[in-house]
Coordinates of C-alpha atoms and ligand atoms in Angstrom, one line a residue:
M676 CA 53.6 132.4 96.0
S677 CA 54.3 134.7 93.1
D678 CA 57.4 135.5 91.1
L679 CA 55.5 137.8 88.7
K680 CA 58.0 140.7 89.0
T681 CA 61.0 138.6 87.8
A682 CA 60.3 138.7 84.1
R683 CA 62.6 136.3 82.2
D684 CA 63.6 136.1 78.6
C685 CA 62.4 132.5 78.5
I686 CA 60.6 129.8 80.5
V687 CA 61.3 126.3 79.3
I688 CA 58.7 123.6 80.3
G689 CA 60.4 120.1 80.6
G690 CA 63.9 119.3 81.6
G691 CA 64.7 116.4 79.2
I692 CA 67.6 116.8 76.7
S693 CA 65.5 119.2 74.5
G694 CA 64.6 121.6 77.3
L695 CA 68.0 121.5 79.0
S696 CA 69.7 122.2 75.6
V697 CA 67.4 125.1 74.7
A698 CA 68.1 126.7 78.1
F699 CA 71.8 126.1 77.9
F700 CA 72.2 127.6 74.4
A701 CA 69.9 130.5 75.3
S702 CA 71.8 131.3 78.5
H703 CA 75.1 131.0 76.7
A704 CA 73.8 133.7 74.3
G705 CA 73.1 135.9 77.3
K706 CA 69.3 135.3 77.8
S707 CA 67.8 134.8 81.3
V708 CA 66.1 131.4 81.3
L709 CA 64.3 129.1 83.7
V710 CA 63.6 125.4 83.1
L711 CA 60.6 123.9 85.0
E712 CA 60.9 120.1 85.3
E713 CA 58.2 118.0 87.0
G714 CA 60.5 115.2 88.0
S715 CA 63.0 115.1 90.9
Q716 CA 65.8 114.6 88.4
A717 CA 66.6 116.3 85.1
G718 CA 67.2 114.4 81.9
G719 CA 63.8 113.0 80.9
K720 CA 64.3 109.8 79.0
I721 CA 68.1 109.9 79.6
R722 CA 69.0 108.2 82.9
T723 CA 72.0 105.9 83.7
H724 CA 72.2 103.5 86.5
W725 CA 75.4 101.5 87.4
E726 CA 75.1 98.3 89.4
E727 CA 77.9 95.8 90.1
G728 CA 80.0 97.3 87.3
F729 CA 77.2 97.1 84.7
C730 CA 75.9 100.3 83.0
C731 CA 72.1 100.2 82.7
E732 CA 70.8 102.9 80.4
W733 CA 67.1 103.6 80.9
G734 CA 66.7 105.4 77.6
P735 CA 69.2 106.2 74.8
Q736 CA 72.4 104.1 74.6
G737 CA 74.3 106.8 72.8
F738 CA 74.3 109.3 69.9
L739 CA 76.0 109.4 66.5
D740 CA 79.1 111.7 66.6
N741 CA 78.3 113.4 63.3
V742 CA 76.0 116.2 64.3
P743 CA 77.8 119.6 64.8
E744 CA 75.3 121.0 67.3
T745 CA 75.8 118.0 69.7
L746 CA 79.5 118.2 69.4
E747 CA 79.3 121.9 70.1
L748 CA 77.2 121.3 73.2
V749 CA 79.7 118.7 74.4
R750 CA 82.6 121.1 73.8
L751 CA 80.9 124.0 75.6
L752 CA 80.2 121.7 78.5
G753 CA 83.9 120.7 78.7
L754 CA 82.9 117.0 78.1
E755 CA 85.0 116.2 75.1
H756 CA 87.5 114.2 77.1
R757 CA 84.7 112.1 78.5
L758 CA 83.4 110.8 75.1
V759 CA 83.6 107.1 74.4
K760 CA 83.1 105.7 70.9
A761 CA 81.7 102.3 70.1
S762 CA 84.3 99.7 69.8
P763 CA 85.3 98.9 66.2
K764 CA 84.7 95.2 67.2
A765 CA 81.0 96.0 67.5
A766 CA 80.7 96.8 63.7
D767 CA 78.8 93.6 63.0
R768 CA 75.0 94.1 63.1
F769 CA 72.5 91.3 62.8
I770 CA 68.9 91.0 61.5
L771 CA 66.6 88.1 62.2
R772 CA 65.4 86.4 59.0
Q773 CA 63.4 83.1 59.1
G774 CA 64.5 82.6 62.7
T775 CA 68.2 82.9 62.1
L776 CA 70.5 85.9 62.8
R777 CA 72.1 87.2 59.5
K778 CA 74.9 89.6 59.4
V779 CA 74.0 93.0 57.8
P780 CA 76.4 93.5 54.8
L781 CA 78.3 96.7 55.0
S782 CA 79.6 97.0 51.4
P783 CA 78.1 96.1 47.9
P784 CA 80.4 93.0 47.5
A785 CA 79.4 91.8 51.0
F786 CA 75.7 92.3 50.0
F787 CA 76.0 90.0 47.0
I788 CA 77.3 87.1 49.1
S789 CA 75.2 87.8 52.2
D790 CA 72.3 85.7 53.3
V791 CA 70.4 88.6 54.7
L792 CA 68.0 88.4 51.7
S793 CA 67.2 85.6 49.2
L794 CA 68.8 85.7 45.8
R795 CA 65.5 86.9 44.3
G796 CA 65.4 89.7 47.0
K797 CA 68.9 90.8 46.2
L798 CA 68.3 90.8 42.5
R799 CA 65.2 93.0 43.0
V800 CA 67.3 95.5 45.0
L801 CA 69.6 95.8 41.9
C802 CA 66.6 97.0 39.9
E803 CA 66.3 100.1 42.1
P804 CA 67.9 102.6 39.6
F805 CA 65.3 101.7 37.0
V806 CA 62.2 102.2 39.2
P807 CA 60.4 105.4 38.2
R808 CA 60.0 108.3 40.8
G809 CA 56.9 108.1 43.0
H810 CA 54.4 111.0 43.1
A811 CA 52.6 110.6 46.5
E812 CA 53.0 113.7 48.6
D813 CA 53.1 111.7 51.9
E814 CA 54.0 108.0 51.4
S815 CA 54.6 105.4 54.1
V816 CA 58.1 104.1 54.6
L817 CA 57.1 100.6 53.8
S818 CA 55.3 101.6 50.6
F819 CA 58.3 103.7 49.4
A820 CA 60.7 100.8 50.2
R821 CA 58.6 98.2 48.5
R822 CA 58.4 100.3 45.4
R823 CA 62.1 101.1 45.2
I824 CA 63.9 98.0 46.5
G825 CA 61.2 95.3 46.5
K826 CA 58.9 93.6 49.1
E827 CA 61.5 91.4 50.7
A828 CA 64.2 94.1 51.3
A829 CA 61.5 96.4 52.5
E830 CA 60.1 93.9 55.0
V831 CA 63.5 92.8 56.2
L832 CA 66.0 95.6 56.0
V833 CA 63.8 98.7 56.1
D834 CA 61.4 97.3 58.6
A835 CA 64.4 96.5 60.9
M836 CA 65.7 100.0 60.5
V837 CA 62.3 101.5 61.5
T838 CA 62.2 99.1 64.5
G839 CA 65.7 100.3 65.5
V840 CA 65.0 104.0 65.4
F841 CA 61.2 104.4 66.1
A842 CA 60.1 101.0 67.5
G843 CA 57.4 101.7 64.9
R844 CA 55.4 100.2 62.1
A845 CA 56.9 100.9 58.7
E846 CA 53.5 100.8 57.0
E847 CA 52.2 103.6 59.3
L848 CA 55.2 106.0 59.3
S849 CA 55.6 108.9 56.9
L850 CA 58.7 108.7 54.8
S851 CA 59.2 112.5 54.5
A852 CA 58.8 112.9 58.3
T853 CA 61.0 110.0 59.4
F854 CA 63.6 109.7 56.7
P855 CA 63.5 113.0 54.9
K856 CA 67.0 112.4 53.3
M857 CA 65.6 109.3 51.5
A858 CA 62.6 111.2 50.2
M859 CA 64.9 114.0 49.0
M860 CA 67.3 111.5 47.3
E861 CA 64.5 110.1 45.2
R862 CA 63.1 113.6 44.4
T863 CA 66.5 115.0 43.4
Y864 CA 68.2 112.0 41.7
G865 CA 65.2 109.8 40.8
S866 CA 66.9 106.8 42.5
L867 CA 68.6 106.0 45.8
T868 CA 71.5 104.3 44.0
R869 CA 72.1 107.3 41.7
A870 CA 72.0 109.6 44.8
M871 CA 74.5 107.5 46.6
L872 CA 76.8 107.4 43.6
A873 CA 76.5 111.1 43.1
N874 CA 77.4 111.8 46.8
R875 CA 80.3 109.4 46.5
K876 CA 81.6 111.4 43.6
K877 CA 81.2 114.7 45.4
S878 CA 83.1 113.3 48.4
G879 CA 86.0 112.3 46.1
G880 CA 85.2 108.5 46.1
G881 CA 85.1 108.3 50.0
P882 CA 82.1 107.0 52.0
A883 CA 78.8 108.1 50.5
G884 CA 77.7 110.1 53.5
P885 CA 78.5 111.1 57.0
G886 CA 77.9 107.8 58.9
G887 CA 78.8 108.6 62.4
T888 CA 79.9 106.3 65.3
L889 CA 77.7 105.6 68.3
T890 CA 79.1 107.5 71.2
T891 CA 78.5 107.9 74.9
F892 CA 80.3 109.2 78.0
V893 CA 82.5 107.5 80.4
D894 CA 79.7 107.4 83.0
G895 CA 76.9 106.9 80.5
M896 CA 74.4 109.2 78.8
Q897 CA 73.3 110.8 82.1
E898 CA 76.7 112.5 82.3
L899 CA 75.5 114.9 79.5
T900 CA 72.2 115.9 81.3
D901 CA 73.9 116.0 84.7
R902 CA 76.5 118.5 83.3
L903 CA 73.7 120.5 81.6
A904 CA 71.8 120.6 84.9
A905 CA 74.9 121.7 86.8
A906 CA 75.7 124.4 84.2
L907 CA 72.1 125.8 84.5
G908 CA 72.3 125.8 88.3
Q909 CA 69.5 128.0 89.7
S910 CA 68.0 128.3 86.2
L911 CA 66.6 124.7 86.6
R912 CA 63.8 124.0 89.0
L913 CA 63.0 120.3 89.7
K914 CA 59.8 119.1 91.2
S915 CA 58.0 122.0 89.4
P916 CA 55.2 120.6 87.3
V917 CA 53.5 123.3 85.2
A918 CA 49.8 123.3 85.7
K919 CA 48.7 126.1 83.3
V920 CA 49.9 128.7 80.9
H921 CA 48.3 132.0 80.2
Y922 CA 48.9 134.4 77.3
Q923 CA 48.4 138.1 77.3
D924 CA 48.8 139.5 73.8
A925 CA 49.1 143.1 74.8
S926 CA 52.0 142.6 77.2
T927 CA 55.7 142.7 76.3
C928 CA 56.0 139.7 78.5
P929 CA 53.0 137.8 77.2
W930 CA 53.6 134.4 79.0
Q931 CA 52.4 133.6 82.5
V932 CA 53.1 130.1 83.9
S933 CA 51.3 128.6 86.9
L934 CA 52.9 125.7 88.9
H935 CA 50.8 123.2 90.9
D936 CA 52.0 124.8 94.1
G937 CA 50.5 128.2 93.1
T938 CA 53.8 129.8 92.0
Q939 CA 53.3 132.2 89.0
L940 CA 56.1 133.2 86.7
V941 CA 56.3 135.5 83.6
A942 CA 58.5 135.5 80.5
R943 CA 58.8 136.9 77.0
N944 CA 59.2 133.5 75.4
L945 CA 57.7 130.1 76.3
V946 CA 59.4 126.9 75.1
V947 CA 57.2 123.8 75.5
T948 CA 59.2 120.5 75.3
V949 CA 56.8 118.1 77.1
P950 CA 55.3 115.1 75.2
P951 CA 52.3 116.1 73.0
P952 CA 49.5 114.9 75.3
K953 CA 50.9 117.2 78.0
A954 CA 51.5 120.0 75.5
C955 CA 47.8 119.6 74.6
T956 CA 46.8 120.0 78.2
L957 CA 48.8 123.2 78.6
L958 CA 48.0 124.8 75.3
G959 CA 44.6 123.3 74.5
E960 CA 42.7 126.5 75.4
L961 CA 45.1 128.7 73.4
F962 CA 45.3 126.6 70.2
P963 CA 42.6 126.4 67.5
P964 CA 40.9 122.9 67.3
Q965 CA 43.0 121.8 64.3
A966 CA 46.2 122.3 66.3
V967 CA 44.8 120.5 69.3
A968 CA 43.8 117.6 67.0
A969 CA 47.3 117.7 65.5
L970 CA 48.9 117.2 69.0
R971 CA 46.4 114.5 69.8
E972 CA 47.2 112.6 66.6
I973 CA 50.9 112.1 67.4
P974 CA 51.0 108.5 68.8
L975 CA 53.3 107.9 71.7
P976 CA 53.4 104.1 72.3
P977 CA 55.2 102.8 75.3
V978 CA 58.6 101.2 75.2
V979 CA 60.1 98.7 77.7
V980 CA 63.8 98.1 78.2
V981 CA 64.9 94.8 79.9
I982 CA 68.5 94.6 80.9
T983 CA 70.0 91.2 81.6
A984 CA 73.6 90.8 82.7
Y985 CA 75.6 87.5 82.9
K986 CA 78.8 87.0 84.9
S987 CA 80.1 84.6 82.4
P988 CA 81.7 85.3 78.9
Q989 CA 79.5 82.8 76.9
P990 CA 76.0 82.5 78.3
F991 CA 74.5 81.7 74.9
A992 CA 75.6 79.7 71.8
H993 CA 75.9 82.9 69.8
P994 CA 79.3 84.6 70.4
L995 CA 77.5 87.9 71.2
S996 CA 80.3 89.9 69.6
G997 CA 79.0 92.8 67.4
F998 CA 76.4 95.5 67.9
G999 CA 73.3 93.5 68.4
F1000 CA 70.3 92.4 66.4
L1001 CA 66.9 93.7 65.2
V1002 CA 63.7 91.7 64.6
P1003 CA 61.6 92.7 61.6
S1004 CA 57.9 92.6 62.2
R1005 CA 57.3 89.6 59.9
E1006 CA 59.3 87.4 62.2
P1007 CA 56.9 85.7 64.8
R1008 CA 58.8 87.1 67.8
Q1009 CA 57.8 89.4 70.7
I1010 CA 60.9 91.5 71.1
L1011 CA 62.1 94.4 68.9
G1012 CA 65.8 93.7 69.2
T1013 CA 68.8 93.3 71.6
L1014 CA 72.0 95.3 72.0
F1015 CA 75.2 93.6 73.0
C1016 CA 76.3 96.5 75.3
H1017 CA 79.4 94.7 76.6
S1018 CA 80.6 94.6 73.0
I1019 CA 79.6 98.1 71.9
F1020 CA 81.0 99.8 75.0
P1021 CA 83.4 97.4 76.7
H1022 CA 83.8 99.7 79.7
Q1023 CA 80.1 99.3 80.5
A1024 CA 80.5 95.7 81.8
P1025 CA 83.2 94.0 83.9
E1026 CA 85.7 92.0 81.7
G1027 CA 84.5 88.5 80.9
T1028 CA 80.8 89.3 81.4
V1029 CA 77.9 90.0 79.1
L1030 CA 75.4 92.9 79.2
L1031 CA 72.3 92.7 77.0
R1032 CA 69.6 95.3 76.5
T1033 CA 66.4 94.1 75.0
I1034 CA 63.7 96.5 73.8
L1035 CA 60.1 95.6 73.7
G1036 CA 56.8 97.4 72.9
G1037 CA 56.6 100.3 70.6
A1038 CA 53.8 100.6 68.0
R1039 CA 54.1 96.8 67.4
Q1040 CA 53.3 95.6 71.0
P1041 CA 52.2 98.4 73.2
E1042 CA 50.5 95.9 75.5
V1043 CA 53.8 94.8 77.0
I1044 CA 53.9 97.9 79.2
A1045 CA 51.3 96.2 81.4
F1046 CA 53.3 93.0 81.9
S1047 CA 54.8 92.4 85.3
D1048 CA 58.6 92.3 85.7
D1049 CA 58.5 88.5 86.0
E1050 CA 56.4 88.2 82.9
L1051 CA 58.8 90.4 81.0
L1052 CA 61.8 88.5 82.1
R1053 CA 60.2 85.1 81.2
L1054 CA 59.3 86.5 77.8
V1055 CA 62.8 87.9 77.2
R1056 CA 64.5 84.7 78.3
R1057 CA 62.2 82.7 75.9
E1058 CA 63.0 85.0 73.0
L1059 CA 66.8 85.1 73.7
H1060 CA 66.8 81.3 74.0
A1061 CA 65.1 80.9 70.6
I1062 CA 67.3 83.5 68.9
L1063 CA 70.7 83.2 70.5
G1064 CA 70.6 79.5 71.6
G1065 CA 70.8 78.4 75.3
D1066 CA 69.0 79.8 78.3
S1067 CA 71.3 81.2 80.9
D1068 CA 70.1 82.5 84.2
P1069 CA 70.9 86.3 84.3
D1070 CA 72.9 87.5 87.3
L1071 CA 71.2 90.9 87.1
V1072 CA 67.9 92.0 85.7
R1073 CA 66.6 95.5 85.4
V1074 CA 63.3 96.6 83.8
F1075 CA 62.7 100.2 82.7
R1076 CA 59.3 101.3 81.5
H1077 CA 58.6 104.3 79.3
P1078 CA 54.8 104.8 79.2
E1079 CA 55.3 107.6 76.8
G1080 CA 58.0 105.9 74.7
I1081 CA 58.9 107.1 71.2
P1082 CA 56.7 109.4 69.2
Q1083 CA 55.5 108.0 65.9
Y1084 CA 55.7 110.3 62.9
T1085 CA 52.7 108.6 61.1
L1086 CA 51.3 109.6 57.7
G1087 CA 50.0 113.1 58.0
H1088 CA 52.9 114.2 60.3
P1089 CA 54.2 116.9 57.8
R1090 CA 50.7 118.4 57.6
R1091 CA 50.4 118.3 61.4
L1092 CA 53.8 120.1 61.8
K1093 CA 52.5 122.9 59.4
V1094 CA 49.3 123.3 61.5
L1095 CA 51.3 123.4 64.7
A1096 CA 53.8 126.0 63.3
E1097 CA 50.9 128.1 62.1
A1098 CA 49.1 127.9 65.6
S1099 CA 52.4 128.7 67.4
S1100 CA 53.1 131.7 65.1
Q1101 CA 49.9 133.3 66.3
L1102 CA 51.1 133.3 69.9
R1103 CA 54.1 135.6 70.3
G1104 CA 57.2 133.9 71.7
L1105 CA 55.8 130.4 71.7
Y1106 CA 58.0 127.5 70.6
L1107 CA 57.0 123.8 70.5
T1108 CA 60.0 121.5 70.4
G1109 CA 61.1 118.1 71.6
N1110 CA 61.3 114.6 70.2
A1111 CA 57.7 114.6 68.9
Y1112 CA 58.2 116.9 66.0
G1113 CA 61.4 117.1 64.0
G1114 CA 63.4 114.0 65.0
V1115 CA 63.4 111.5 67.9
A1116 CA 67.2 111.1 68.2
V1117 CA 69.1 112.9 70.9
N1118 CA 71.1 114.6 68.1
A1119 CA 67.9 115.9 66.5
C1120 CA 66.6 117.2 69.9
I1121 CA 69.8 119.1 70.4
A1122 CA 69.9 120.5 66.8
E1123 CA 66.3 121.7 67.1
A1124 CA 67.0 123.2 70.6
K1125 CA 69.9 125.2 69.2
K1126 CA 67.6 126.6 66.5
V1127 CA 64.9 127.5 69.0
A1128 CA 67.4 129.2 71.4
A1129 CA 68.7 131.3 68.5
S1130 CA 65.2 132.5 67.5
L1131 CA 64.0 133.6 71.0
R1132 CA 63.0 137.3 71.1
Ligands
FAD1368 C1 64.1 103.2 75.3 C2 64.6 104.3 74.5 C3 65.8 104.2 73.8 C4 66.3 105.3 73.0 N1 67.5 105.1 72.4 C5 68.0 106.2 71.8 C6 69.4 106.1 71.3 O1 70.1 105.2 71.5 N2 69.8 107.2 70.6 C7 69.1 108.4 70.5 O2 69.6 109.3 69.8 N3 67.8 108.5 70.9 C8 67.3 107.4 71.6 N4 66.0 107.5 72.1 C9 65.2 108.7 71.9 C10 65.7 109.9 72.8 O3 66.1 109.4 74.0 C11 64.5 110.8 73.1 O4 63.8 111.2 71.9 C12 64.9 112.1 73.8 O5 65.7 111.8 75.0 C13 63.7 112.9 74.2 O6 64.1 114.1 74.9 P1 63.0 115.3 75.1 O7 63.7 116.2 76.0 O8 62.5 115.7 73.8 O9 61.8 114.6 75.9 P2 61.8 113.9 77.3 O10 63.1 113.2 77.6 O11 60.5 113.0 77.3 O12 61.6 115.1 78.3 C14 60.4 115.8 78.6 C15 60.5 116.2 80.0 O13 59.3 117.0 80.3 C16 58.9 116.8 81.7 N5 57.5 117.2 81.9 C17 56.4 116.5 81.4 N6 55.3 117.2 81.8 C18 55.7 118.3 82.5 C19 55.1 119.4 83.1 N7 53.7 119.6 83.1 N8 55.8 120.4 83.8 C20 57.2 120.2 83.8 N9 57.9 119.2 83.2 C21 57.1 118.3 82.6 C22 59.2 115.3 81.9 O14 59.3 114.9 83.2 C23 60.5 115.1 81.1 O15 61.6 115.3 81.9 C24 65.5 106.5 72.9 C25 64.3 106.6 73.6 C26 63.8 105.5 74.4 C27 62.6 105.7 75.1

């Protein structure tokens, strides 16, 4: 089978949110595109499953409503009226410290009276404006946080934040790759406190920065990718794993893509959004050794989601009202955290019931991917019992495994990105995008996708 005569402006490999968004923005700008997705469903990590009135999200629970590119995409897809914001009642977030859940303070006065850190830990945070600037070019998140706000705040607050976003290890992640704004705040203002005060002044005394509210859709996150897939129509081919890509420098349409069934396709631009190990398989022969090494060096530890639902309003001693809790790595526990989904998005569970979503694995415990469903449920019940008090029998349990979970932007990531950008620039019309490079959040994937779509030849 050959489709060599139909030259397209762009072929996109991978139909997750990154690939679908590139294709959508590009076709909106009048380009001819084709997305090739190996699975039988588009969406990649995004998948929603409803059962007995409970919304079970395989991957992302939502996105923050403060990124213009995502809001533009939602508007272009006609989905604005389907947005659902997190309930204001879910504002309370908890962190486990010394075996007890502590409320995360949301204002400076609340911080002083909070028990999230010891008095000594809180006093050390106050010294932040007097800590000199660091000089390391690529510093770990943990080292930066220890230096600026002290060991305890770093190991409790910052470690929890890293767990929540990356399921990662703060001592391994690159600050400038994972939290570039924080690195910039120190560079520009010499201190995070001074930077926040300056931003507050600029915004006329209002909140120090665009916070954003966690948002989803009435039917869950899959509504976004389903709508993208529908808008792309024939420009999306499912069950189409790409086996090989070829590059012919002399041609105006330099990219030829071979599928496993023998189909061959050509395009002016090629956008690769698959995880780095697969990108490496596809581009390995075209890239120089240092770019191949850069792709291989991006770790992709597995993540497991265990959903437990209870048809009673109070299955644990904890009231379970709020957003959920995170577990810093210094706590001797085996889960990364749990979201109180019924409280965040009340429409995602029948009234008077409880829907919990516990995350395990990541860089801290990659071995959990091999546990059976029964082992995972036993582990989650044991941990929830210890943290929330009580051991209710869940009425519904669902386990979702992501063998290639969340990419880790470890030390050296900024250098790897430069190497990959240089290698891609040598191959006309090639773009590497997706969650492994410039941001793991859905918002970051969409913002990058828009940039890529705008730069296609
Ligand atoms: C458990 C979990 C919870 C998360 N929670 C949040 C959250 O609450 N908020 C948030 O913003 N982000 C969250 N994230 C991160 C976010 O979901 C992902 O970073 C994002 O969805 C990745 O999208 P992507 O398109 O870059 O990659 P993917 O979704 O991985 O898509 C890549 C696609 O490529 C396809 N593919 C692979 N090889 C081939 C091939 N050879 N040929 C064709 N197709 C191929 C795959 O089938 C897949 O569909 C979470 C992630 C996980 C795992």
